[in-house]
Amino acid sequence: MSETLVIRLVTDGPGLVTGAGPIAGQAEWAVVDATGACVLAPGAGSLAEAAVLCANRRTLVLVPAVRVLRTRVDVPVKGANRIAQALPFALEDVLAEDVEELHFVAGTRFPDGQVAVAVVRREWMDGWQTQLATAGIQAQGIYADSDGVLDIAGNATLILERQHALLREPGGDPVVAELDSLVSLLELWLAQPRPVGEDGATPPRNLQVYDATVDGLPNAVWEQFQDRVESLEVRRLPDGALLRLAAAIVTCPGVNLLQGDYARHTSLGSHWPRWRLAAALVAGLATATVAATAADAWRLKRENAALEIEIRQAASFTFPGVEPGSDLRSRVDAALQGGDGAASGAAARQFLETLATVALAVTKAGNASIQGLNYRSGVLELQVRAPSADSLDSIRKLVAESGKLKAEIQSSNAAGDQIEGRIRISGNGA
């Protein structure tokens, strides 16, 4: 899901706000990619119209900054749950409203130990949730639109709209004020003491202004501040500030209000469409693996049966009278045991290993069969019938490929459409 639909709830239009709270009204939206670049032209209208664009996209909602207090506070405890429990007590002395009616949300912890905080009335959260649910919108995040003002090192950023001004000092929290109070807002900003840098010098003030008002503020507003800052640049945003806010909230999100009592709860079924293809691939792979394993087991069983037949055939030539159902290893050990038990045991093991190697080589050669064999003093004389001289040589190579045995073709003669050969097999040092 690389695309994000950013919906902004508009409150500065006529009839969009009542004394009891927000009502279902107008919104504006834009679709951006993971880098914040616009992939679908911005639109405006009802939330129902915006809901059409939610399919297969992450959805973020921006709510009016005038409804959300953004600040930071010292919270000595750690852990998301403990911080959330401590926030009402940490802020109750600076808030005029009953903390029971407020929703507190914690953001990131800064290097100085303070925690970013957002505070909003529960009635507003309930109203926004109702509007979104009525339109069929499930948001993954709800943020104050002031969180869409980027924190740019060395530059204060000011965004002007029809009724409000959003200001963010480098390293500070976003501030919202009525547009009519812009001059007072800037005076307060200039009056704040500047932190001293690591070199002991006070950093200069730089102001970047994005003017999204209808006609743009007159130059006279900026002329009174021109000499009081190091630099002041004003850029017009004739199409509005939405795209700039959307790009920032996607790349550098602020404090998500969907926490605590308003945390988004998802079911396993809601994730199924995204994982359906992966599940099908895994199921297909599992089926193929089981089938391949069964095929290998069947093949190995056949090879083992063929090998058993070759071993018994070879043993019957060397030890006439050995019954098919008897224990060949015991018979071979008994036949080969002599005065020196250790030496006899070693000879028995050598014979069995040689016999197993020969049987496997004859099986792999295909359509070959053992006609006779003679084993004396560690040397096995093997008589074998094969379809061709190449098959006979293949048996020789298969016997010798381990490096433990040496195999030589002593003779080969035509026998109808096949070849009868004699192969001498001995230890590699013999």
PDB file of C-alpha atoms in Angstrom, residues 20-227:
ATOM      1  CA  ALA A  20     -22.386  21.752  19.860  1.00  0.00           C
ATOM      2  CA  GLY A  21     -19.438  20.580  17.821  1.00  0.00           C
ATOM      3  CA  PRO A  22     -18.607  19.557  14.275  1.00  0.00           C
ATOM      4  CA  ILE A  23     -21.285  18.526  11.850  1.00  0.00           C
ATOM      5  CA  ALA A  24     -20.954  16.482   8.690  1.00  0.00           C
ATOM      6  CA  GLY A  25     -19.583  19.002   6.251  1.00  0.00           C
ATOM      7  CA  GLN A  26     -17.003  19.615   3.616  1.00  0.00           C
ATOM      8  CA  ALA A  27     -13.552  18.125   3.291  1.00  0.00           C
ATOM      9  CA  GLU A  28     -10.591  18.350   0.955  1.00  0.00           C
ATOM     10  CA  TRP A  29      -8.291  15.503   0.021  1.00  0.00           C
ATOM     11  CA  ALA A  30      -5.238  14.475  -1.939  1.00  0.00           C
ATOM     12  CA  VAL A  31      -3.487  11.204  -2.767  1.00  0.00           C
ATOM     13  CA  VAL A  32       0.292  11.118  -2.312  1.00  0.00           C
ATOM     14  CA  ASP A  33       2.953   8.420  -2.501  1.00  0.00           C
ATOM     15  CA  ALA A  34       5.443   7.385   0.177  1.00  0.00           C
ATOM     16  CA  THR A  35       7.695  10.343  -0.661  1.00  0.00           C
ATOM     17  CA  GLY A  36       4.847  12.846  -0.386  1.00  0.00           C
ATOM     18  CA  ALA A  37       4.579  13.435  -4.137  1.00  0.00           C
ATOM     19  CA  CYS A  38       1.069  14.004  -5.467  1.00  0.00           C
ATOM     20  CA  VAL A  39      -0.303  11.108  -7.535  1.00  0.00           C
ATOM     21  CA  LEU A  40      -3.922  12.257  -7.791  1.00  0.00           C
ATOM     22  CA  ALA A  41      -5.101  15.842  -8.146  1.00  0.00           C
ATOM     23  CA  PRO A  42      -6.600  17.309  -4.956  1.00  0.00           C
ATOM     24  CA  GLY A  43     -10.351  17.350  -4.612  1.00  0.00           C
ATOM     25  CA  ALA A  44     -12.993  18.823  -2.341  1.00  0.00           C
ATOM     26  CA  GLY A  45     -16.516  17.876  -1.399  1.00  0.00           C
ATOM     27  CA  SER A  46     -18.301  15.624   1.048  1.00  0.00           C
ATOM     28  CA  LEU A  47     -16.692  12.827   3.026  1.00  0.00           C
ATOM     29  CA  ALA A  48     -18.819  10.366   1.063  1.00  0.00           C
ATOM     30  CA  GLU A  49     -17.049  11.501  -2.111  1.00  0.00           C
ATOM     31  CA  ALA A  50     -13.658  11.105  -0.445  1.00  0.00           C
ATOM     32  CA  ALA A  51     -14.573   7.596   0.729  1.00  0.00           C
ATOM     33  CA  VAL A  52     -14.585   6.388  -2.889  1.00  0.00           C
ATOM     34  CA  LEU A  53     -10.802   6.883  -2.991  1.00  0.00           C
ATOM     35  CA  CYS A  54     -10.057   4.835   0.153  1.00  0.00           C
ATOM     36  CA  ALA A  55      -9.907   1.446  -1.568  1.00  0.00           C
ATOM     37  CA  ASN A  56      -6.403  -0.101  -1.468  1.00  0.00           C
ATOM     38  CA  ARG A  57      -4.948   3.046   0.094  1.00  0.00           C
ATOM     39  CA  ARG A  58      -3.869   4.027   3.582  1.00  0.00           C
ATOM     40  CA  THR A  59      -6.105   6.804   4.895  1.00  0.00           C
ATOM     41  CA  LEU A  60      -4.953   9.651   7.153  1.00  0.00           C
ATOM     42  CA  VAL A  61      -7.217  12.419   8.403  1.00  0.00           C
ATOM     43  CA  LEU A  62      -6.206  15.973   9.333  1.00  0.00           C
ATOM     44  CA  VAL A  63      -8.433  17.758  11.836  1.00  0.00           C
ATOM     45  CA  PRO A  64      -8.425  21.494  12.660  1.00  0.00           C
ATOM     46  CA  ALA A  65      -5.437  22.517  14.752  1.00  0.00           C
ATOM     47  CA  VAL A  66      -7.615  24.991  16.668  1.00  0.00           C
ATOM     48  CA  ARG A  67      -9.305  21.961  18.259  1.00  0.00           C
ATOM     49  CA  VAL A  68      -6.068  20.237  19.326  1.00  0.00           C
ATOM     50  CA  LEU A  69      -3.508  21.425  21.862  1.00  0.00           C
ATOM     51  CA  ARG A  70       0.017  20.424  20.862  1.00  0.00           C
ATOM     52  CA  THR A  71       2.672  20.743  23.553  1.00  0.00           C
ATOM     53  CA  ARG A  72       5.334  18.770  25.382  1.00  0.00           C
ATOM     54  CA  VAL A  73       5.738  17.810  29.027  1.00  0.00           C
ATOM     55  CA  ASP A  74       8.164  16.095  31.411  1.00  0.00           C
ATOM     56  CA  VAL A  75       6.948  12.580  32.199  1.00  0.00           C
ATOM     57  CA  PRO A  76       9.408  10.612  34.357  1.00  0.00           C
ATOM     58  CA  VAL A  77       7.787   7.217  33.716  1.00  0.00           C
ATOM     59  CA  LYS A  78       8.462   4.941  30.751  1.00  0.00           C
ATOM     60  CA  GLY A  79       6.226   2.691  28.707  1.00  0.00           C
ATOM     61  CA  ALA A  80       3.314   3.771  26.515  1.00  0.00           C
ATOM     62  CA  ASN A  81       0.593   2.734  28.970  1.00  0.00           C
ATOM     63  CA  ARG A  82       2.229   4.363  31.989  1.00  0.00           C
ATOM     64  CA  ILE A  83       2.894   7.587  30.064  1.00  0.00           C
ATOM     65  CA  ALA A  84      -0.747   7.719  28.910  1.00  0.00           C
ATOM     66  CA  GLN A  85      -1.917   7.305  32.513  1.00  0.00           C
ATOM     67  CA  ALA A  86       0.435  10.048  33.744  1.00  0.00           C
ATOM     68  CA  LEU A  87      -0.424  12.713  31.145  1.00  0.00           C
ATOM     69  CA  PRO A  88      -3.693  13.979  32.724  1.00  0.00           C
ATOM     70  CA  PHE A  89      -1.932  14.528  36.060  1.00  0.00           C
ATOM     71  CA  ALA A  90       1.053  16.200  34.399  1.00  0.00           C
ATOM     72  CA  LEU A  91      -1.158  18.717  32.565  1.00  0.00           C
ATOM     73  CA  GLU A  92      -4.183  19.223  34.812  1.00  0.00           C
ATOM     74  CA  ASP A  93      -2.693  22.373  36.406  1.00  0.00           C
ATOM     75  CA  VAL A  94      -2.296  24.126  33.040  1.00  0.00           C
ATOM     76  CA  LEU A  95      -5.653  23.112  31.561  1.00  0.00           C
ATOM     77  CA  ALA A  96      -8.838  24.988  32.400  1.00  0.00           C
ATOM     78  CA  GLU A  97     -11.123  22.106  31.442  1.00  0.00           C
ATOM     79  CA  ASP A  98     -12.004  18.921  33.290  1.00  0.00           C
ATOM     80  CA  VAL A  99      -9.397  16.310  32.369  1.00  0.00           C
ATOM     81  CA  GLU A 100     -12.131  13.646  32.354  1.00  0.00           C
ATOM     82  CA  GLU A 101     -13.568  15.314  29.263  1.00  0.00           C
ATOM     83  CA  LEU A 102     -10.234  15.392  27.441  1.00  0.00           C
ATOM     84  CA  HIS A 103      -8.367  12.826  25.374  1.00  0.00           C
ATOM     85  CA  PHE A 104      -4.588  12.774  26.002  1.00  0.00           C
ATOM     86  CA  VAL A 105      -2.164  11.270  23.505  1.00  0.00           C
ATOM     87  CA  ALA A 106       1.618  10.851  23.784  1.00  0.00           C
ATOM     88  CA  GLY A 107       4.034  11.094  20.880  1.00  0.00           C
ATOM     89  CA  THR A 108       7.788  10.679  20.689  1.00  0.00           C
ATOM     90  CA  ARG A 109      10.180  11.394  23.539  1.00  0.00           C
ATOM     91  CA  PHE A 110      12.718  14.136  22.803  1.00  0.00           C
ATOM     92  CA  PRO A 111      16.420  13.998  23.730  1.00  0.00           C
ATOM     93  CA  ASP A 112      15.804  16.283  26.722  1.00  0.00           C
ATOM     94  CA  GLY A 113      13.357  13.727  28.152  1.00  0.00           C
ATOM     95  CA  GLN A 114      10.167  15.612  27.335  1.00  0.00           C
ATOM     96  CA  VAL A 115       7.307  13.860  25.560  1.00  0.00           C
ATOM     97  CA  ALA A 116       5.253  15.278  22.681  1.00  0.00           C
ATOM     98  CA  VAL A 117       1.591  15.550  23.676  1.00  0.00           C
ATOM     99  CA  ALA A 118      -1.724  16.191  21.930  1.00  0.00           C
ATOM    100  CA  VAL A 119      -4.887  17.051  23.883  1.00  0.00           C
ATOM    101  CA  VAL A 120      -8.387  17.226  22.408  1.00  0.00           C
ATOM    102  CA  ARG A 121     -11.936  17.217  23.731  1.00  0.00           C
ATOM    103  CA  ARG A 122     -13.565  13.814  23.646  1.00  0.00           C
ATOM    104  CA  GLU A 123     -16.711  15.330  22.125  1.00  0.00           C
ATOM    105  CA  TRP A 124     -14.677  16.446  19.126  1.00  0.00           C
ATOM    106  CA  MET A 125     -13.070  13.023  18.748  1.00  0.00           C
ATOM    107  CA  ASP A 126     -16.503  11.401  18.947  1.00  0.00           C
ATOM    108  CA  GLY A 127     -17.851  13.825  16.352  1.00  0.00           C
ATOM    109  CA  TRP A 128     -15.008  13.196  13.897  1.00  0.00           C
ATOM    110  CA  GLN A 129     -15.285   9.442  14.369  1.00  0.00           C
ATOM    111  CA  THR A 130     -19.017   9.616  13.703  1.00  0.00           C
ATOM    112  CA  GLN A 131     -18.524  11.645  10.514  1.00  0.00           C
ATOM    113  CA  LEU A 132     -15.927   9.220   9.191  1.00  0.00           C
ATOM    114  CA  ALA A 133     -17.935   6.120  10.104  1.00  0.00           C
ATOM    115  CA  THR A 134     -21.067   7.540   8.468  1.00  0.00           C
ATOM    116  CA  ALA A 135     -19.117   8.044   5.244  1.00  0.00           C
ATOM    117  CA  GLY A 136     -17.613   4.544   5.471  1.00  0.00           C
ATOM    118  CA  ILE A 137     -14.057   5.760   6.107  1.00  0.00           C
ATOM    119  CA  GLN A 138     -11.676   3.809   8.358  1.00  0.00           C
ATOM    120  CA  ALA A 139      -8.697   6.036   9.087  1.00  0.00           C
ATOM    121  CA  GLN A 140      -5.323   4.615  10.066  1.00  0.00           C
ATOM    122  CA  GLY A 141      -4.370   7.917  11.669  1.00  0.00           C
ATOM    123  CA  ILE A 142      -5.925  11.209  12.771  1.00  0.00           C
ATOM    124  CA  TYR A 143      -3.621  14.209  13.235  1.00  0.00           C
ATOM    125  CA  ALA A 144      -3.940  17.908  13.918  1.00  0.00           C
ATOM    126  CA  ASP A 145      -3.349  19.671  10.598  1.00  0.00           C
ATOM    127  CA  SER A 146      -0.609  21.710  12.306  1.00  0.00           C
ATOM    128  CA  ASP A 147       1.435  18.484  12.413  1.00  0.00           C
ATOM    129  CA  GLY A 148       1.670  18.911   8.644  1.00  0.00           C
ATOM    130  CA  VAL A 149       4.009  21.890   9.120  1.00  0.00           C
ATOM    131  CA  LEU A 150       7.523  20.527   8.698  1.00  0.00           C
ATOM    132  CA  ASP A 151      10.159  21.036  11.370  1.00  0.00           C
ATOM    133  CA  ILE A 152      13.009  22.474   9.264  1.00  0.00           C
ATOM    134  CA  ALA A 153      16.373  23.034  10.914  1.00  0.00           C
ATOM    135  CA  GLY A 154      17.386  26.688  10.879  1.00  0.00           C
ATOM    136  CA  ASN A 155      14.060  27.945   9.510  1.00  0.00           C
ATOM    137  CA  ALA A 156      10.768  28.836  11.140  1.00  0.00           C
ATOM    138  CA  THR A 157       7.862  27.870   8.872  1.00  0.00           C
ATOM    139  CA  LEU A 158       4.638  29.883   8.644  1.00  0.00           C
ATOM    140  CA  ILE A 159       1.605  28.717   6.646  1.00  0.00           C
ATOM    141  CA  LEU A 160      -1.214  31.214   6.103  1.00  0.00           C
ATOM    142  CA  GLU A 161      -4.767  30.243   5.202  1.00  0.00           C
ATOM    143  CA  ARG A 162      -8.076  32.044   5.005  1.00  0.00           C
ATOM    144  CA  GLN A 163      -8.704  32.135   8.745  1.00  0.00           C
ATOM    145  CA  HIS A 164      -5.666  30.634  10.467  1.00  0.00           C
ATOM    146  CA  ALA A 165      -1.896  30.828  10.643  1.00  0.00           C
ATOM    147  CA  LEU A 166       0.290  27.813  11.473  1.00  0.00           C
ATOM    148  CA  LEU A 167       3.784  28.548  12.814  1.00  0.00           C
ATOM    149  CA  ARG A 168       6.557  26.105  13.685  1.00  0.00           C
ATOM    150  CA  GLU A 169       9.895  27.054  15.190  1.00  0.00           C
ATOM    151  CA  PRO A 170      12.861  24.725  14.487  1.00  0.00           C
ATOM    152  CA  GLY A 171      12.742  21.980  17.111  1.00  0.00           C
ATOM    153  CA  GLY A 172       9.469  23.290  18.546  1.00  0.00           C
ATOM    154  CA  ASP A 173       5.805  22.396  18.519  1.00  0.00           C
ATOM    155  CA  PRO A 174       3.394  23.794  15.898  1.00  0.00           C
ATOM    156  CA  VAL A 175       1.319  26.794  16.991  1.00  0.00           C
ATOM    157  CA  VAL A 176      -2.016  27.923  15.544  1.00  0.00           C
ATOM    158  CA  ALA A 177      -3.543  31.410  15.701  1.00  0.00           C
ATOM    159  CA  GLU A 178      -6.311  33.378  14.031  1.00  0.00           C
ATOM    160  CA  LEU A 179      -5.110  35.095  10.877  1.00  0.00           C
ATOM    161  CA  ASP A 180      -6.255  38.422  12.328  1.00  0.00           C
ATOM    162  CA  SER A 181      -3.726  37.862  15.144  1.00  0.00           C
ATOM    163  CA  LEU A 182      -0.793  37.199  12.793  1.00  0.00           C
ATOM    164  CA  VAL A 183       1.154  40.307  13.810  1.00  0.00           C
ATOM    165  CA  SER A 184       0.778  39.458  17.505  1.00  0.00           C
ATOM    166  CA  LEU A 185       1.863  35.880  16.804  1.00  0.00           C
ATOM    167  CA  LEU A 186       5.037  37.042  15.062  1.00  0.00           C
ATOM    168  CA  GLU A 187       5.785  39.563  17.812  1.00  0.00           C
ATOM    169  CA  LEU A 188       5.570  36.790  20.403  1.00  0.00           C
ATOM    170  CA  TRP A 189       7.810  34.612  18.261  1.00  0.00           C
ATOM    171  CA  LEU A 190      10.423  37.349  17.987  1.00  0.00           C
ATOM    172  CA  ALA A 191      10.249  38.012  21.732  1.00  0.00           C
ATOM    173  CA  GLN A 192      11.122  34.435  22.647  1.00  0.00           C
ATOM    174  CA  PRO A 193      14.748  33.963  23.742  1.00  0.00           C
ATOM    175  CA  ARG A 194      16.884  32.060  21.275  1.00  0.00           C
ATOM    176  CA  PRO A 195      18.774  28.998  22.540  1.00  0.00           C
ATOM    177  CA  VAL A 196      22.542  29.360  22.440  1.00  0.00           C
ATOM    178  CA  GLY A 197      24.292  27.023  20.033  1.00  0.00           C
ATOM    179  CA  GLU A 198      27.177  24.704  20.841  1.00  0.00           C
ATOM    180  CA  ASP A 199      29.617  27.373  19.674  1.00  0.00           C
ATOM    181  CA  GLY A 200      28.168  29.869  22.157  1.00  0.00           C
ATOM    182  CA  ALA A 201      26.540  31.974  19.447  1.00  0.00           C
ATOM    183  CA  THR A 202      22.830  32.721  19.118  1.00  0.00           C
ATOM    184  CA  PRO A 203      21.496  31.328  15.828  1.00  0.00           C
ATOM    185  CA  PRO A 204      19.851  33.835  13.471  1.00  0.00           C
ATOM    186  CA  ARG A 205      16.113  33.911  12.826  1.00  0.00           C
ATOM    187  CA  ASN A 206      14.982  32.818   9.379  1.00  0.00           C
ATOM    188  CA  LEU A 207      11.322  32.844   8.379  1.00  0.00           C
ATOM    189  CA  GLN A 208       9.838  30.912   5.461  1.00  0.00           C
ATOM    190  CA  VAL A 209       6.242  31.936   4.679  1.00  0.00           C
ATOM    191  CA  TYR A 210       3.748  29.990   2.550  1.00  0.00           C
ATOM    192  CA  ASP A 211       0.764  32.209   1.783  1.00  0.00           C
ATOM    193  CA  ALA A 212      -2.340  30.224   0.812  1.00  0.00           C
ATOM    194  CA  THR A 213      -4.812  33.062   1.373  1.00  0.00           C
ATOM    195  CA  VAL A 214      -7.070  34.017  -1.517  1.00  0.00           C
ATOM    196  CA  ASP A 215      -5.448  37.316  -2.458  1.00  0.00           C
ATOM    197  CA  GLY A 216      -2.207  37.086  -0.516  1.00  0.00           C
ATOM    198  CA  LEU A 217      -1.207  39.368   2.332  1.00  0.00           C
ATOM    199  CA  PRO A 218       0.079  42.826   1.354  1.00  0.00           C
ATOM    200  CA  ASN A 219       3.822  43.466   1.393  1.00  0.00           C
ATOM    201  CA  ALA A 220       3.336  45.994   4.183  1.00  0.00           C
ATOM    202  CA  VAL A 221       2.777  43.136   6.623  1.00  0.00           C
ATOM    203  CA  TRP A 222       6.224  41.725   5.914  1.00  0.00           C
ATOM    204  CA  GLU A 223       8.069  45.010   5.629  1.00  0.00           C
ATOM    205  CA  GLN A 224       7.653  45.646   9.350  1.00  0.00           C
ATOM    206  CA  PHE A 225       9.518  42.390  10.101  1.00  0.00           C
ATOM    207  CA  GLN A 226      12.084  42.456   7.283  1.00  0.00           C
ATOM    208  CA  ASP A 227      14.793  44.113   9.375  1.00  0.00           C
TER     209      ASP A 227
END
